[in-house]
Amino acid sequence: MSATRVDVLPHLKTARFDRALSYRLPDGMRVQTGDIVRVPLGPRTVFAYVVGEPKPAADDASLREIAERVDGPRAFDADGLALARWIADAYLCSLREALGAVVLAAAIPRTVDRFVPRGDPPEIARFKHVPERLVRLLWNDFRDGVGPDVLLRHPEARRAGDRATLLRALDALVRAGVLDRRRTVAQARVGTATVRILRTGAAPIRGKKAEALVAHVAASGELRRSDALLAGFSDAVIRRVVLAGALVEEQRDIRRERHARVALPPYQPTDEQREAIARLAGAIDARTFSQLLLHGVTGSGKTFVYLHAIARVLARGGRAIVLVPEIALTPQTAARFEAAFGDRVAVLHSALSDRERFDAWQAAARGEIDVVVGARSAVFAPLGDVRLIVVDEAHESSYRQDSTPRYDAVAVARERMRRANGVVVLGSATPALEDYARAKAGRFPLVRLVHRATAQPLPAVRVVDMGAEFGSGNRRVFSTALAEAIADRIARSEKTVLFINRRGSARFVLCRACGEVPECPRCSTSLTVHRSENLLRCHWCDFQRAIPEVCASCGAGPVREFGAGTQRVADEVERLFPDAVVVRMDSDTTTRVGDHARLLERFADEGDVLVGTQMVAKGLDFPQVTLVGAVAADLDLHVADFRAAERTFALLTQVCGRSGRARAGEAIVQTYAPEHPAIVYASKHDYDGFAAVELRERRALHWPPFTKLAMLGAIGRSRRAVETAIARWAAPLRGVDGFEVLGPAPYPVARVNDEWRYRIAVRTKALERLRAAIRADVLPLADAVEGVRLTVTIE
Ligand SMILES: Nc1ncnc2c1ncn2[C@@H]1O[C@H](COP(=O)(O)OP(=O)(O)OP(=O)(O)O)[C@@H](O)[C@H]1O
Ligand SMILES: [Zn+2]
């Protein structure tokens, strides 16, 4: 007798259970990789992913049968599974955790309970612990049944008792046979890809926001609801206007024409762009794996090069993925791809609901989409025949996920194209030094755009020594030079961008009498001042309290504020230039979807000065900006991280690059470290110069790219337990030939949210051997420790 065997991975909460199990496929059932099934496991039935195609096998009486195949689209395809396996291997996590990155939450079915009353309400006296309110609620309001979520949140139920009481009562009713508990599988539905469209309606509407929304929709004929959100209109406003009938909302299937026209921007490529486009075309046509580093200065028109490369892939019948650091931050970039590829592109931005995202995902799997643009996770988009992955701003740290699975989307892109014989393009004005060093060493081609695409040169940069400024009596946020330059721009109706990589108004307060600095009770860090809310806030856990009038420790007063943040800078501009329109953009002013776009639009329309954190450093392309000021350029230069200088250089280069894109502009960099290479070379737009100095230093100090690096972290509530654990986990790696263990040491912020954090770094030239050692000797130790988590980060 022969049977058909299927390997499945049970979908259990305990990540430690990570073995694929074999089951027998019942006659007549068909499954494929990525399908979701239910299988018996011990006494239970659980969900499981199919992780391999069915294969014939000798009959084995011990094989249990798959109970059912859950209807719905597969959660992943063979490519997705292969990438997950690669991630599990490369980043030392379980396959189940790796699949967590590949599979959309909406694809995972759940069982849901439904409580359905039977017949008439029971005699309440029969039950000791069943509140009468609950019985009344069930039998009056929920005759057709209710899920526990809805029921437990119902105000009437909450009045009847707390969660535990209610659950116990429900149990009692079920046991007595008066209430049915029906368990059903809530599965992911196959949806046609739909969008919600807004059109203008007949009814009039009043109100500034509502009128603006109607005008916005009218201007474009019709508008996707998600685009309206992205444009800064709130959900509430949209709903109100639709309800009033001033707009009509309808759901529409996206019928995609696979061969819809491609509309590239009308301008001619520059000579450099033409050369770059030809290099990419050659790589694409070769149909073998390759990667290219596109190093183009700010404003050199990298996007235009990407568009041409994608058009070529589409013309040859292939597909492409574009990764961007964060869609909300780059509305301009996403819009350029939509303008070029129309319905053939799906932009997976944060304004989509889970449902819409899932629909787009499925449309991609059905072959109805040719280009996916999105953040990190778009690298897993289930598109067939992907021949090109573009990574825009490839040096950005947001491509690395900092929760499990701790993967690097750039590395995943590389692996995906290696498997598919495709091309990876890493675009940046400030390439990651690792990539640059490898390209320089001839490992892959380096394509350069050294001029801006428009006629303007890169802006002249002035470095202002704030130490000298302070010495000569100016203790203000702005140097004389910067204050004068801002005044000059305001007078000429040109625009200024001011960058400071801290939010809030002051970095901390200090008591002049006793030197006390208020700290977060849950984290080992000082509290940041937010004057406009009159609060001290922790930027790690969001703890907050009022700003003290007098020192809490010695009672003297008043306390003094030190250091500046975005809010302080904006206040200072308003103080100096009361008539200027100041727009502040940081994570405090952009808590909702669409806030970015709204603030940027305001700045473009009527703003004089845009003040912001690193959010304003990237991608912005505003012709009227002719001055950029980096208010405190060295703020992050001295943090304990070997990439600190590289990051500062990159941020300064990017932010200065916002200036003078359409007419002559300049940048002013304020710093206490005017001699530091990161600042000197950024002010000269000299990437190669910086890279040479920094790489020499990295080589001398044995940092990447000259070694490989793994970080092991221990996190838990008890400091003693964390210290003991990290020492124990470091032990098997210490003294091993070829591994250099640094630490253990506390993280720069040693305690966050009441948890202590210690780490070691391991440097090696033999990463594969280090992975094997961690897997064999450290992970099992970590499994045995309660109350301390291990995190593994492979650089
Ligand atoms: N060949 C061209 N002719 C005219 N304008 C162009 C050309 N190529 C690009 N541009 C324009 O130049 C500007 C800068 O292009 P883009 O934003 O793509 O630059 P970038 O290299 O991505 O810059 P950054 O790194 O600063 O984001 C855009 O406004 C774009 O429309
Ligand atoms: Zn805190």
PDB file of N, CA, C and O and ligand atoms in Angstrom, residues 520-523 525 527 538-543 752-753, ligand 2:
ATOM      1  N   CYS A 520      13.534  58.970  34.026  1.00  0.00           N
ATOM      2  CA  CYS A 520      12.353  58.127  33.913  1.00  0.00           C
ATOM      3  C   CYS A 520      12.418  57.047  34.986  1.00  0.00           C
ATOM      4  O   CYS A 520      13.456  56.439  35.184  1.00  0.00           O
ATOM      5  N   PRO A 521      11.310  56.820  35.688  1.00  0.00           N
ATOM      6  CA  PRO A 521      11.334  55.771  36.713  1.00  0.00           C
ATOM      7  C   PRO A 521      11.449  54.361  36.118  1.00  0.00           C
ATOM      8  O   PRO A 521      11.797  53.424  36.812  1.00  0.00           O
ATOM      9  N   ARG A 522      11.148  54.229  34.834  1.00  0.00           N
ATOM     10  CA  ARG A 522      11.159  52.892  34.233  1.00  0.00           C
ATOM     11  C   ARG A 522      12.376  52.656  33.349  1.00  0.00           C
ATOM     12  O   ARG A 522      12.667  51.518  32.994  1.00  0.00           O
ATOM     13  N   CYS A 523      13.074  53.743  32.943  1.00  0.00           N
ATOM     14  CA  CYS A 523      14.190  53.611  32.011  1.00  0.00           C
ATOM     15  C   CYS A 523      15.387  54.382  32.563  1.00  0.00           C
ATOM     16  O   CYS A 523      15.216  55.369  33.258  1.00  0.00           O
ATOM     17  N   THR A 525      17.243  56.815  31.695  1.00  0.00           N
ATOM     18  CA  THR A 525      17.468  57.940  30.794  1.00  0.00           C
ATOM     19  C   THR A 525      16.772  59.168  31.366  1.00  0.00           C
ATOM     20  O   THR A 525      15.816  59.051  32.143  1.00  0.00           O
ATOM     21  N   LEU A 527      14.536  62.651  31.357  1.00  0.00           N
ATOM     22  CA  LEU A 527      13.260  62.978  30.713  1.00  0.00           C
ATOM     23  C   LEU A 527      13.423  64.222  29.840  1.00  0.00           C
ATOM     24  O   LEU A 527      14.146  65.146  30.195  1.00  0.00           O
ATOM     25  N   CYS A 538       9.431  60.620  28.604  1.00  0.00           N
ATOM     26  CA  CYS A 538      10.490  59.664  28.306  1.00  0.00           C
ATOM     27  C   CYS A 538      10.346  59.251  26.836  1.00  0.00           C
ATOM     28  O   CYS A 538       9.280  58.831  26.406  1.00  0.00           O
ATOM     29  N   HIS A 539      11.413  59.374  26.086  1.00  0.00           N
ATOM     30  CA  HIS A 539      11.339  59.028  24.667  1.00  0.00           C
ATOM     31  C   HIS A 539      11.498  57.535  24.411  1.00  0.00           C
ATOM     32  O   HIS A 539      11.471  57.074  23.285  1.00  0.00           O
ATOM     33  N   TRP A 540      11.657  56.775  25.476  1.00  0.00           N
ATOM     34  CA  TRP A 540      11.774  55.324  25.308  1.00  0.00           C
ATOM     35  C   TRP A 540      10.476  54.610  25.626  1.00  0.00           C
ATOM     36  O   TRP A 540      10.097  53.677  24.948  1.00  0.00           O
ATOM     37  N   CYS A 541       9.800  55.033  26.701  1.00  0.00           N
ATOM     38  CA  CYS A 541       8.585  54.295  27.086  1.00  0.00           C
ATOM     39  C   CYS A 541       7.370  55.208  27.137  1.00  0.00           C
ATOM     40  O   CYS A 541       6.275  54.780  27.462  1.00  0.00           O
ATOM     41  N   ASP A 542       7.554  56.511  26.863  1.00  0.00           N
ATOM     42  CA  ASP A 542       6.475  57.480  26.868  1.00  0.00           C
ATOM     43  C   ASP A 542       5.899  57.780  28.245  1.00  0.00           C
ATOM     44  O   ASP A 542       4.812  58.328  28.364  1.00  0.00           O
ATOM     45  N   PHE A 543       6.647  57.464  29.296  1.00  0.00           N
ATOM     46  CA  PHE A 543       6.260  57.928  30.636  1.00  0.00           C
ATOM     47  C   PHE A 543       6.195  59.457  30.616  1.00  0.00           C
ATOM     48  O   PHE A 543       7.004  60.093  29.946  1.00  0.00           O
ATOM     49  N   VAL A 752      14.963  49.795  29.992  1.00  0.00           N
ATOM     50  CA  VAL A 752      13.853  50.374  29.246  1.00  0.00           C
ATOM     51  C   VAL A 752      12.572  49.697  29.708  1.00  0.00           C
ATOM     52  O   VAL A 752      12.495  48.466  29.711  1.00  0.00           O
ATOM     53  N   ASN A 753      11.603  50.531  30.099  1.00  0.00           N
ATOM     54  CA  ASN A 753      10.329  49.974  30.507  1.00  0.00           C
ATOM     55  C   ASN A 753      10.479  48.908  31.577  1.00  0.00           C
ATOM     56  O   ASN A 753       9.876  47.832  31.516  1.00  0.00           O
TER      57      ASN A 753
HETATM   58 ZN    ZN B   2      10.910  55.489  30.143  1.00  0.00          ZN
END
